[in-house]
Coordinates of C-alpha atoms and ligand atoms in Angstrom, one line a residue:
M1 CA 1.7 5.7 -22.7
R2 CA -0.2 2.6 -21.5
L3 CA -1.6 0.4 -23.8
P4 CA -5.0 -1.4 -23.3
Q5 CA -4.3 -5.0 -22.4
S6 CA -5.5 -7.9 -24.6
G7 CA -8.0 -9.5 -22.4
A8 CA -11.5 -10.1 -23.8
G9 CA -14.0 -7.3 -23.1
F10 CA -17.0 -7.6 -20.8
T11 CA -19.5 -5.3 -19.0
L12 CA -20.7 -5.0 -15.5
H13 CA -23.8 -3.2 -14.3
G14 CA -24.2 -1.3 -11.1
A15 CA -25.9 1.9 -10.0
G16 CA -24.7 5.1 -11.6
V17 CA -23.9 7.7 -8.9
S18 CA -22.8 10.6 -11.0
G19 CA -23.3 11.5 -14.6
G20 CA -20.8 11.7 -17.3
I21 CA -18.5 9.1 -19.1
A22 CA -15.0 8.3 -17.9
I23 CA -12.5 6.5 -20.0
G24 CA -9.3 5.5 -18.5
Y25 CA -7.1 2.7 -16.9
A26 CA -8.0 0.5 -13.8
H27 CA -6.3 1.2 -10.6
L28 CA -7.1 -1.4 -8.0
V29 CA -7.4 0.0 -4.4
S30 CA -7.3 -2.0 -1.5
A31 CA -10.2 -1.9 1.0
A32 CA -7.9 -1.1 3.8
R33 CA -6.0 2.1 2.9
L34 CA -6.2 4.3 -0.1
E35 CA -2.6 5.3 0.1
V36 CA -1.7 1.8 -0.7
A37 CA -0.5 1.7 -4.3
H38 CA 0.1 -1.4 -6.3
Y39 CA 3.3 -1.3 -8.3
D40 CA 5.9 -3.8 -9.8
I41 CA 9.2 -4.3 -8.0
A42 CA 12.3 -4.8 -10.2
P43 CA 13.7 -8.4 -9.6
E44 CA 17.1 -7.0 -8.3
A45 CA 15.0 -4.7 -5.7
I46 CA 13.1 -7.5 -4.3
E47 CA 15.2 -8.2 -1.3
E48 CA 15.4 -4.6 -0.6
E49 CA 11.6 -4.5 -0.6
V50 CA 11.4 -7.5 1.8
S51 CA 13.9 -5.7 4.2
R52 CA 11.6 -2.6 4.0
F53 CA 8.9 -5.0 5.1
D54 CA 10.8 -6.5 7.8
D55 CA 12.0 -3.0 9.2
A56 CA 8.4 -1.8 9.4
I57 CA 7.3 -4.9 11.4
A58 CA 10.3 -4.5 13.7
E59 CA 9.5 -0.8 14.2
V60 CA 5.8 -1.5 15.1
R61 CA 6.9 -4.4 17.6
G62 CA 9.3 -1.8 19.1
E63 CA 6.4 0.6 19.4
L64 CA 4.0 -2.0 20.9
I65 CA 6.6 -3.1 23.4
G66 CA 7.3 0.5 24.3
L67 CA 3.7 1.2 24.9
Q68 CA 3.3 -2.0 27.0
A69 CA 6.2 -0.8 29.2
N70 CA 4.4 2.5 29.8
V71 CA 1.1 1.2 30.7
S72 CA 0.6 2.5 34.1
A73 CA -0.4 0.4 37.0
T74 CA -3.8 2.1 37.3
A75 CA -4.7 1.5 33.6
P76 CA -7.5 -0.9 33.0
A77 CA -6.4 -4.6 32.7
E78 CA -7.9 -4.5 29.1
M79 CA -5.1 -2.0 27.9
S80 CA -2.5 -4.5 28.5
A81 CA -4.4 -7.4 27.0
F82 CA -5.1 -5.3 24.0
L83 CA -1.4 -4.6 23.5
N84 CA -0.5 -8.3 24.0
L85 CA -3.1 -9.2 21.4
N86 CA -1.6 -6.7 19.0
L87 CA 1.8 -8.1 19.4
M88 CA 0.5 -11.6 18.9
I89 CA -1.2 -10.6 15.7
L90 CA 1.9 -8.9 14.5
D91 CA 4.2 -11.9 15.2
D92 CA 1.9 -14.3 13.6
A93 CA 3.4 -15.9 10.5
Q94 CA 0.2 -15.0 8.6
L95 CA 1.2 -11.3 8.9
S96 CA 4.9 -11.1 9.4
R97 CA 6.1 -14.0 6.9
V98 CA 3.4 -14.6 4.2
P99 CA 3.7 -11.0 2.8
R100 CA 7.4 -11.6 2.4
E101 CA 6.6 -14.6 0.2
L102 CA 4.1 -12.6 -1.9
I103 CA 6.7 -9.8 -2.4
R104 CA 9.1 -12.5 -3.7
S105 CA 6.6 -14.6 -5.8
R106 CA 4.5 -11.7 -7.2
G107 CA 7.2 -9.0 -7.5
C108 CA 4.9 -6.5 -5.9
N109 CA 5.3 -3.7 -3.4
A110 CA 5.3 -4.6 0.4
E111 CA 2.2 -2.4 1.1
W112 CA 0.3 -4.3 -1.5
A113 CA 1.5 -7.6 -0.3
L114 CA 0.5 -6.8 3.3
T115 CA -3.0 -5.6 2.4
Q116 CA -3.7 -8.5 0.2
Q117 CA -3.0 -10.9 3.0
M118 CA -5.0 -8.8 5.4
E119 CA -7.9 -8.9 3.1
L120 CA -7.7 -12.6 3.0
L121 CA -7.6 -13.0 6.7
A122 CA -10.3 -10.5 7.2
Q123 CA -12.5 -12.7 5.0
Q124 CA -11.8 -15.5 7.0
F125 CA -12.7 -14.0 10.2
E126 CA -15.9 -12.9 8.6
Q127 CA -17.0 -16.5 8.4
I128 CA -16.5 -17.1 12.1
E129 CA -19.6 -17.7 14.0
D130 CA -18.4 -16.5 17.4
A131 CA -19.1 -12.8 17.5
Y132 CA -16.1 -12.0 19.9
L133 CA -13.7 -13.8 17.6
R134 CA -15.3 -12.2 14.5
E135 CA -14.6 -8.9 16.0
R136 CA -11.0 -9.6 16.2
K137 CA -10.9 -8.8 12.5
N138 CA -10.7 -5.0 13.5
D139 CA -7.7 -5.8 15.5
I140 CA -5.9 -7.3 12.4
V141 CA -6.8 -4.2 10.4
Q142 CA -5.5 -1.8 13.2
V143 CA -2.1 -3.8 13.3
V144 CA -1.8 -3.6 9.6
E145 CA -2.6 0.1 9.5
R146 CA 0.3 0.6 12.0
V147 CA 2.6 -1.3 9.8
L148 CA 1.6 0.5 6.7
K149 CA 2.1 3.8 8.5
A150 CA 5.6 2.7 9.5
M151 CA 6.2 1.9 5.7
L152 CA 4.9 5.0 4.4
G153 CA 7.2 6.8 6.8
T154 CA 10.3 5.1 5.0
G155 CA 9.4 7.4 2.0
H156 CA 9.6 4.6 -0.6
A157 CA 6.2 4.2 -1.6
P158 CA 4.4 6.2 -4.3
A159 CA 1.0 7.4 -2.9
A160 CA -0.8 7.1 -6.2
P161 CA -0.2 6.4 -9.9
S162 CA 1.3 9.2 -11.9
H163 CA -1.4 10.0 -14.5
E164 CA -4.3 10.3 -12.4
E165 CA -6.4 12.0 -15.1
N166 CA -6.4 8.7 -16.9
V167 CA -7.0 6.5 -13.8
I168 CA -10.3 4.9 -12.8
V169 CA -10.2 3.9 -9.1
V170 CA -11.6 0.1 -8.6
A171 CA -12.3 -0.9 -5.1
H172 CA -14.4 -3.4 -3.3
D173 CA -15.7 -0.8 -0.8
L174 CA -14.8 2.7 0.1
S175 CA -15.8 4.5 3.3
P176 CA -16.9 8.1 3.1
A177 CA -13.6 9.0 4.9
D178 CA -11.7 7.0 2.3
M179 CA -13.6 8.9 -0.5
I180 CA -12.9 12.3 1.1
L181 CA -9.2 11.7 0.5
F182 CA -9.9 11.5 -3.3
K183 CA -10.6 15.1 -3.2
Q184 CA -6.8 15.7 -3.3
H185 CA -6.5 13.7 -6.4
Q186 CA -7.7 14.1 -10.1
F187 CA -8.9 10.6 -10.8
A188 CA -11.2 10.1 -13.9
G189 CA -13.8 7.9 -12.3
F190 CA -14.7 5.3 -9.6
A191 CA -16.2 1.9 -9.6
T192 CA -17.1 -0.2 -6.3
D193 CA -18.4 -3.5 -5.6
L194 CA -20.5 -2.3 -2.6
G195 CA -22.6 0.8 -1.7
G196 CA -26.1 2.4 -2.5
V197 CA -26.5 5.7 -4.5
T198 CA -27.3 7.7 -1.4
S199 CA -24.6 6.2 0.7
H200 CA -22.2 9.0 2.1
T201 CA -19.5 7.4 -0.1
A202 CA -21.8 8.0 -3.2
I203 CA -22.5 11.5 -2.0
V204 CA -18.9 12.4 -1.8
A205 CA -18.2 10.8 -5.2
R206 CA -21.0 12.9 -6.6
S207 CA -19.5 16.0 -5.2
L208 CA -16.1 15.2 -7.1
N209 CA -18.1 15.5 -10.1
I210 CA -16.6 12.8 -12.1
P211 CA -18.3 9.6 -13.3
A212 CA -18.8 6.7 -10.6
I213 CA -20.7 3.5 -10.3
V214 CA -21.4 1.7 -7.1
G215 CA -22.9 -1.8 -6.4
L216 CA -21.0 -3.7 -9.1
H217 CA -20.5 -6.7 -7.0
H218 CA -17.7 -8.4 -8.7
A219 CA -15.6 -5.5 -10.4
R220 CA -12.7 -5.7 -8.0
G221 CA -12.1 -9.4 -8.4
L222 CA -12.6 -9.4 -12.2
I223 CA -10.8 -6.4 -13.2
R224 CA -6.9 -6.3 -13.4
E225 CA -4.7 -3.4 -12.9
N226 CA -4.3 -1.2 -16.0
E227 CA -7.0 -2.7 -18.0
L228 CA -8.8 -0.1 -20.2
L229 CA -12.4 0.9 -18.8
I230 CA -15.3 2.9 -19.8
V231 CA -17.4 4.2 -16.8
D232 CA -20.8 5.4 -17.8
G233 CA -22.0 7.0 -14.6
R234 CA -25.5 7.8 -16.0
E235 CA -26.4 4.3 -17.0
G236 CA -24.3 2.5 -14.3
V237 CA -22.5 0.5 -16.8
L238 CA -18.8 -0.5 -16.7
I239 CA -17.2 -1.8 -19.8
V240 CA -13.9 -3.6 -19.4
N241 CA -11.5 -3.8 -22.5
P242 CA -13.9 -2.3 -24.9
D243 CA -13.4 -2.9 -28.6
R244 CA -12.4 -0.1 -31.0
Q245 CA -16.0 0.6 -32.1
V246 CA -17.4 0.8 -28.6
L247 CA -14.5 2.9 -27.7
A248 CA -15.2 5.4 -30.5
E249 CA -18.8 5.6 -29.7
F250 CA -18.3 6.4 -26.0
R251 CA -15.6 8.9 -26.9
L252 CA -18.3 10.6 -29.2
R253 CA -20.9 10.6 -26.3
Q254 CA -18.2 11.9 -24.0
G255 CA -17.5 14.8 -26.3
Q256 CA -21.3 15.6 -26.5
L257 CA -21.7 15.5 -22.8
D258 CA -18.8 18.1 -22.5
I259 CA -20.5 20.4 -24.9
E260 CA -23.8 20.2 -23.0
R261 CA -21.9 21.0 -19.6
Q262 CA -20.3 24.0 -21.2
K263 CA -23.6 25.3 -22.4
L264 CA -25.1 25.0 -18.9
K265 CA -22.5 27.4 -17.7
S266 CA -24.1 30.3 -19.4
L267 CA -27.1 29.9 -16.9
R268 CA -24.8 30.7 -14.0
S269 CA -26.2 34.2 -13.3
T270 CA -29.6 33.6 -14.7
P271 CA -32.3 34.1 -12.0
S272 CA -34.0 30.8 -11.2
T273 CA -37.5 31.5 -11.9
T274 CA -40.1 29.2 -13.2
L275 CA -41.9 29.9 -16.5
D276 CA -44.8 31.5 -14.5
G277 CA -42.4 33.6 -12.5
V278 CA -42.1 31.8 -9.2
A279 CA -38.5 32.5 -7.7
I280 CA -36.7 29.3 -6.5
E281 CA -33.6 29.4 -4.1
L282 CA -30.9 26.9 -5.4
Q283 CA -28.3 26.2 -2.7
A284 CA -25.3 24.0 -2.5
N285 CA -24.2 21.1 -0.3
I286 CA -20.7 21.0 0.8
E287 CA -18.4 18.5 2.7
L288 CA -15.3 20.6 3.3
P289 CA -14.6 24.3 3.4
Q290 CA -12.7 24.3 0.0
D291 CA -15.9 23.0 -1.6
V292 CA -17.3 26.5 -1.3
H293 CA -15.4 27.4 -4.5
A294 CA -17.4 25.0 -6.5
A295 CA -20.6 26.4 -4.9
I296 CA -19.8 29.8 -5.9
E297 CA -18.6 28.7 -9.4
A298 CA -22.1 27.2 -9.9
G299 CA -23.9 30.4 -8.8
A300 CA -25.3 29.0 -5.6
A301 CA -27.7 31.3 -3.7
G302 CA -26.2 29.9 -0.4
I303 CA -24.9 26.8 1.4
G304 CA -28.0 24.8 2.3
L305 CA -26.2 22.1 3.9
F306 CA -22.4 22.0 5.3
R307 CA -21.9 18.4 6.5
S308 CA -19.5 19.6 9.2
E309 CA -18.6 16.1 10.3
F310 CA -16.3 15.5 7.3
V311 CA -13.9 18.0 8.9
F312 CA -13.6 15.4 11.6
L313 CA -12.7 12.4 9.4
N314 CA -9.2 11.0 8.4
R315 CA -7.4 12.3 11.5
D316 CA -6.4 10.7 14.9
D317 CA -7.7 13.6 17.1
L318 CA -10.8 15.7 17.0
P319 CA -10.4 19.2 15.5
S320 CA -10.2 21.9 18.2
E321 CA -12.7 24.7 18.6
D322 CA -10.4 27.0 16.8
E323 CA -9.9 24.8 13.9
Q324 CA -13.5 24.3 13.5
F325 CA -14.2 28.1 13.8
E326 CA -11.6 28.6 11.0
A327 CA -13.3 26.1 8.7
Y328 CA -16.7 27.8 9.2
R329 CA -15.4 31.3 9.0
K330 CA -13.8 30.6 5.6
V331 CA -17.1 29.4 4.2
A332 CA -19.1 32.3 5.8
E333 CA -16.8 34.9 4.3
A334 CA -16.6 33.3 0.9
M335 CA -20.3 33.2 0.6
D336 CA -20.3 37.0 1.3
G337 CA -23.6 37.6 3.1
R338 CA -25.4 34.6 1.4
P339 CA -26.7 32.0 3.9
V340 CA -24.5 29.3 5.2
T341 CA -26.3 26.4 7.0
I342 CA -23.9 24.5 9.1
R343 CA -25.2 21.3 10.2
T344 CA -24.2 20.1 13.6
L345 CA -22.1 17.0 13.7
D346 CA -23.8 13.9 12.0
L347 CA -21.3 11.4 13.2
G348 CA -22.2 7.7 13.7
A349 CA -23.6 5.1 11.2
D350 CA -20.9 5.1 8.3
K351 CA -18.9 8.1 9.6
T352 CA -17.0 7.5 12.7
V353 CA -14.1 9.3 14.2
N354 CA -11.2 7.7 15.9
G355 CA -11.8 6.7 19.5
A356 CA -15.4 7.7 19.4
D357 CA -16.7 4.6 17.7
R358 CA -20.1 4.0 19.5
A359 CA -22.1 3.1 16.7
G360 CA -23.7 -0.1 18.4
P361 CA -25.0 -3.2 16.6
N362 CA -27.2 -1.4 14.2
P363 CA -25.3 1.9 13.4
A364 CA -28.0 3.4 11.2
L365 CA -30.4 3.2 14.2
G366 CA -27.7 3.9 16.7
L367 CA -26.0 6.7 18.5
R368 CA -25.8 9.0 15.4
A369 CA -26.1 12.7 14.8
I370 CA -28.0 14.7 17.4
R371 CA -28.2 11.5 19.7
F372 CA -24.3 11.2 19.5
C373 CA -23.9 15.0 20.2
L374 CA -26.1 15.0 23.2
A375 CA -24.1 12.1 24.7
E376 CA -20.9 13.9 24.1
P377 CA -21.8 17.5 25.7
Q378 CA -18.3 18.8 25.6
M379 CA -17.7 18.0 22.0
F380 CA -21.0 19.4 21.1
L381 CA -20.4 22.7 22.9
A382 CA -17.1 23.2 21.3
Q383 CA -18.7 22.8 17.9
L384 CA -21.6 25.3 18.8
R385 CA -19.2 27.9 20.1
A386 CA -17.2 27.5 16.8
I387 CA -20.4 28.0 14.7
L388 CA -21.5 30.9 16.9
R389 CA -18.1 32.6 16.6
S390 CA -18.2 32.3 12.8
S391 CA -21.7 33.9 12.7
I392 CA -20.3 37.4 12.6
H393 CA -18.4 36.6 9.4
G394 CA -21.4 36.0 7.5
K395 CA -25.0 34.8 7.6
V396 CA -24.6 31.6 9.4
R397 CA -27.5 29.2 10.4
I398 CA -27.5 26.2 12.6
L399 CA -29.1 23.0 11.4
V400 CA -29.7 20.1 13.8
P401 CA -29.8 16.5 12.2
M402 CA -31.9 13.4 12.9
L403 CA -34.6 14.8 15.1
A404 CA -37.1 12.3 16.4
H405 CA -38.2 13.6 19.8
V406 CA -39.1 17.1 20.7
H407 CA -36.9 16.9 23.8
E408 CA -33.9 16.5 21.4
I409 CA -34.5 19.8 19.9
E410 CA -35.1 21.2 23.5
Q411 CA -31.8 20.0 24.5
A412 CA -30.0 21.1 21.5
M413 CA -31.5 24.6 22.3
T414 CA -30.3 24.5 25.8
A415 CA -26.8 23.6 24.6
I416 CA -27.0 26.6 22.1
A417 CA -28.0 28.7 25.0
Q418 CA -25.0 27.5 27.2
A419 CA -22.5 28.0 24.3
K420 CA -23.9 31.6 24.0
E421 CA -23.4 32.1 27.8
Q422 CA -19.9 30.9 27.6
L423 CA -19.0 33.3 24.8
D424 CA -20.8 36.2 26.6
D425 CA -18.6 35.4 29.6
L426 CA -15.5 35.7 27.5
G427 CA -16.9 38.8 25.8
V428 CA -16.7 37.0 22.3
P429 CA -19.1 38.3 19.7
Y430 CA -21.7 36.3 17.8
D431 CA -24.9 36.8 16.1
H432 CA -27.5 37.0 18.7
G433 CA -30.4 36.3 16.3
I434 CA -28.8 33.2 14.7
K435 CA -31.4 31.0 13.2
V436 CA -31.9 27.3 14.2
G437 CA -33.4 24.8 12.0
G438 CA -34.0 21.1 12.1
M439 CA -33.5 18.3 9.6
I440 CA -36.8 16.4 9.0
E441 CA -35.4 12.9 8.0
I442 CA -37.1 10.5 10.4
P443 CA -40.7 9.7 9.7
A444 CA -41.6 10.4 13.3
A445 CA -40.5 14.0 13.1
A446 CA -42.4 14.4 9.8
L447 CA -45.6 13.0 11.2
S448 CA -45.5 15.1 14.3
L449 CA -44.3 18.2 12.6
G450 CA -46.6 20.6 14.4
I451 CA -44.8 20.6 17.7
F452 CA -41.3 20.9 15.9
V453 CA -42.2 23.8 13.9
K454 CA -43.1 25.8 17.0
K455 CA -39.5 25.3 18.2
L456 CA -37.6 25.7 15.0
D457 CA -36.9 28.7 12.6
F458 CA -36.5 26.6 9.5
L459 CA -36.8 23.0 8.2
S460 CA -34.6 21.1 5.8
I461 CA -35.8 17.7 4.6
G462 CA -33.2 15.1 4.3
T463 CA -34.7 12.8 1.8
N464 CA -31.8 10.3 1.9
D465 CA -32.4 9.3 5.5
L466 CA -36.2 9.9 5.2
T467 CA -36.3 7.3 2.5
Q468 CA -34.0 5.0 4.4
Y469 CA -36.1 5.2 7.7
T470 CA -39.4 5.1 5.9
L471 CA -38.7 2.1 3.8
A472 CA -36.4 0.4 6.4
I473 CA -33.6 0.1 3.7
D474 CA -30.0 0.7 4.8
R475 CA -29.0 3.3 2.2
S476 CA -25.5 2.1 2.2
D477 CA -26.3 -1.6 1.6
D478 CA -26.3 -2.7 -2.1
A479 CA -28.1 -5.9 -1.3
V480 CA -31.4 -3.8 -0.8
A481 CA -30.4 -0.9 -3.1
H482 CA -33.1 -2.0 -5.7
L483 CA -35.8 -1.4 -2.9
Y484 CA -34.5 2.1 -2.1
D485 CA -37.0 4.5 -3.8
P486 CA -37.4 8.1 -2.8
L487 CA -40.3 8.3 -5.1
H488 CA -42.3 5.5 -3.1
P489 CA -45.7 7.0 -2.4
A490 CA -45.1 7.0 1.4
V491 CA -42.0 8.9 1.2
L492 CA -43.7 11.4 -1.3
H493 CA -46.6 11.9 1.2
L494 CA -44.1 12.8 4.1
I495 CA -42.2 15.2 1.9
A496 CA -45.4 17.0 0.7
Q497 CA -46.9 17.2 4.2
T498 CA -43.7 18.7 5.5
I499 CA -43.6 21.3 2.9
R500 CA -47.4 22.1 3.5
V501 CA -47.0 22.3 7.3
G502 CA -44.0 24.4 7.2
E503 CA -45.5 26.8 4.8
K504 CA -48.6 27.1 7.0
A505 CA -46.5 27.8 10.0
G506 CA -44.4 30.3 8.1
R507 CA -41.3 28.3 8.4
P508 CA -39.0 27.9 5.2
V509 CA -38.7 24.6 4.2
A510 CA -35.7 23.2 1.9
V511 CA -34.9 19.7 0.5
C512 CA -31.2 19.0 1.0
G513 CA -31.1 15.2 0.1
E514 CA -29.9 13.9 -3.0
M515 CA -33.5 14.3 -4.4
A516 CA -33.0 18.0 -4.6
G517 CA -30.4 17.4 -7.4
D518 CA -32.4 14.6 -9.1
L519 CA -33.9 16.1 -12.3
A520 CA -36.6 13.5 -12.3
A521 CA -38.0 14.9 -9.0
T522 CA -37.5 18.7 -9.6
R523 CA -41.0 19.4 -11.0
L524 CA -42.7 17.1 -8.5
L525 CA -41.0 19.0 -5.5
L526 CA -41.9 22.5 -7.1
A527 CA -45.4 21.5 -7.4
F528 CA -45.4 20.3 -3.8
G529 CA -44.6 24.0 -2.9
L530 CA -40.9 23.6 -2.4
R531 CA -39.0 26.9 -3.0
E532 CA -35.6 25.9 -1.6
F533 CA -33.4 23.3 -3.1
S534 CA -29.8 22.3 -1.8
M535 CA -27.7 20.1 -3.8
H536 CA -24.1 19.3 -4.9
P537 CA -22.8 22.2 -6.9
A538 CA -22.2 19.9 -10.0
Q539 CA -26.0 19.3 -10.2
L540 CA -27.0 22.9 -9.7
L541 CA -27.2 24.3 -13.3
T542 CA -28.9 21.2 -14.5
I543 CA -31.6 21.7 -11.9
K544 CA -31.9 25.5 -12.7
Q545 CA -32.5 24.7 -16.4
Q546 CA -35.3 22.4 -15.3
V547 CA -36.8 25.2 -13.0
L548 CA -36.7 27.6 -16.0
R549 CA -38.6 25.2 -18.1
T550 CA -41.3 24.5 -15.6
N551 CA -44.9 25.7 -15.6
M552 CA -46.0 25.5 -12.1
S553 CA -49.7 25.6 -12.5
Q554 CA -49.4 22.6 -14.9
A555 CA -47.2 20.7 -12.8
R556 CA -49.5 21.1 -9.7
G557 CA -52.4 19.3 -11.4
I558 CA -50.3 16.3 -12.1
A559 CA -48.5 16.3 -8.7
S560 CA -51.9 16.3 -6.9
R561 CA -52.8 13.3 -8.8
I562 CA -49.5 11.5 -7.9
L563 CA -50.3 12.2 -4.4
R564 CA -53.7 10.9 -4.5
S565 CA -52.5 7.6 -5.9
D566 CA -50.8 4.9 -3.8
D567 CA -50.1 2.7 -7.0
P568 CA -46.4 3.0 -7.6
A569 CA -46.7 2.2 -11.4
K570 CA -49.4 4.8 -11.8
C571 CA -47.2 7.2 -10.0
L572 CA -44.2 6.5 -12.4
Q573 CA -46.5 7.1 -15.4
L574 CA -47.7 10.4 -14.1
L575 CA -44.3 11.5 -13.3
G576 CA -43.2 10.6 -16.8
R577 CA -46.0 13.1 -17.9
L578 CA -45.0 15.7 -15.6
N579 CA -41.3 15.6 -16.7
D580 CA -42.2 15.6 -20.5
Ligands
PEP1 C1 -30.3 13.3 4.2 O1 -30.4 12.3 5.0 O2 -31.0 13.4 3.1 C2 -29.2 14.4 4.3 C3 -29.2 15.3 3.5 O3 -28.2 14.1 5.2 P1 -27.1 13.1 4.9 O4 -27.1 12.4 3.6 O5 -25.8 13.6 5.3 O6 -27.5 12.0 5.9
MG2 MG1 -29.3 12.5 6.8

C-alpha cells in the first residue's frame, strides 16, 4: 500500500465538473500522450532504458529515411521538405540526447523523459512571435509521438499504474480524444489545469461518472506523483496532502453520497411525471456505443444525443461505413424500440481527426459540424448511409448540428436524399420515414426559427454552444470560464423562445446540452414548457427526482418573472425561490 507523502497540505480551487468525492493518489499525466506512464527505473537498469530510448530514435530515423526514399517524383515538394524537417527535429540534441540525460539523472522511464523534454520545447515555441515558427511546435509533437509509438512497441512500458481505483489523474490539459481513452480505465478522479465545465473534455469526464475538476491552473506543477489527494467534484476543490481530520471528514461525506446514490436507484422505473401529472421524457447522451448500457441502467427513455464523432477519435484512419453502421446498429438494438437520436458528425473545434484538421484560426467559429460535413461530401454520405442502414434495427433519428443558415439544412436534406437513393440502387433497406431534426445552438437559428421548423421534424437545443455563441465565450477556455453562464437572461430568452416556437409549430423540442442535467435549471426548463431532456446517464435519476418534486403551475409563475427581468441578480434570486 502506498503511504501519503509527508509534504504540507494545501488546497486548490477550480470548477467542479462531476459530483462526488474521490480520495486517492496523484498520477501525473503528460499533456502529450496518455499512455505515457511515469515510473522509476532501478539504478542497474538505467543503461538498458537509455538503450531502449536510443533504439526507438534509430527506428524512427529508419522509418523517416524509408519514407523519404519512397516519395514519388510527382509528390508535392512540401512532402519531402516535411520529412526533412522531421529528420532534423529527431536528430536535434534537444530531442535525441537531452532525454538520455534525464533518464540517467532522474532515474525515470524513457517515455516520461522524452515527453518532459517535449513539453519544455513546446513551451519555448509558444513564446515565439513568428506564427510559422510557432506552428513548428506541432511538428515536434508529431515526431515525439512517433518515437513514443516505437517505444511502446518494445513492450517494456506499463500503460497505467496498477491500482487505478485509487488513482487520481492530474494533467495540465486533456483533449476530448485523450479523455475518451480513460473510458477503458477505472480511475478514481481527474484534475486538470485548463478547461471549462462544458468543454467536451469535461463532458466526457462527466460521462465517466467520477469526480473531476477543471481550471485548477497550477495543479500539474504543484502536485507530485503519488501525493494523497481529495477531489471534491461538487465544490471544485482539490485538497493535497490533507491532515487526518480533513481526511476523516471527507470519507464520511463520501459515504453519505454513496448512500444517496444507492437510494436514487429505486427511482429507475418510476415514471417521470411532475406533481401535477405532466409526463416528462428523460433521455440519455452517449459518446460511444458501449455507453448505451449506462443509459439503460439509468432507465433512459431513449438516446437523445449520440455524439457520433467520438467513434472517429483516437485512430489513424476514418471508420468505414460498415464500422459506423455496426456502432449505430448496436445502440439501436440495445434501446429496443426506444428512440436513438444520432447526431451527424460534429468534428472541428476541439475534436479533430487525423488528416482532416481544417479548423482554421478560430476553431469554434470555423469549419465545424455541418459545415465540415458539407465540405466533405463523401465522408458525410458514408455516415448518412450507415445511419439509414441502422434505422431498420430500432427507432433511429438523424440530428444535424450547428445550423445557422437554412441552406445548410436544405443541403443536408439533399445529402440524405442522395444517401437514400444510393441505398435504393443497392436494394438496401432503411426506414423511409426516418425523422430529421436540427440542433439549435447558434443564436441565428434560434432567432429565425420559423423558417427552420418548417424543414425539420424535431429540434434539440444545444445549450453548451448556444451559451458559447450568445455570450462570445469559448467554452473550453478556462480564462473566461467565470463569464460562461447558461442562466444569462439572453440565453434564457433564446431557450424559452425556441421551446415556444417549436411547440406552436407542433415540433417536439428537447434540450441536450449540459443544462438538461443541471439540477439548478430543471424547474426553469419545465416551466418554459420543455418536455424532453437528454443528459448523461449519471445525472438522469437526480433530475427525475427533481421532476417528481415539481409543481408546474407554481413553477410557471416564477419562471415568467425570471424571463421578464433582465437583471441577473434578480434572476438568480428568483431561481433560488423556484428551486426551494
Ligand atoms: C451543445 O452544444 O449543447 C451540445 C449538446 O453539443 P456539444 O456539447 O457536443 O457541442
Ligand atoms: Mg454543440
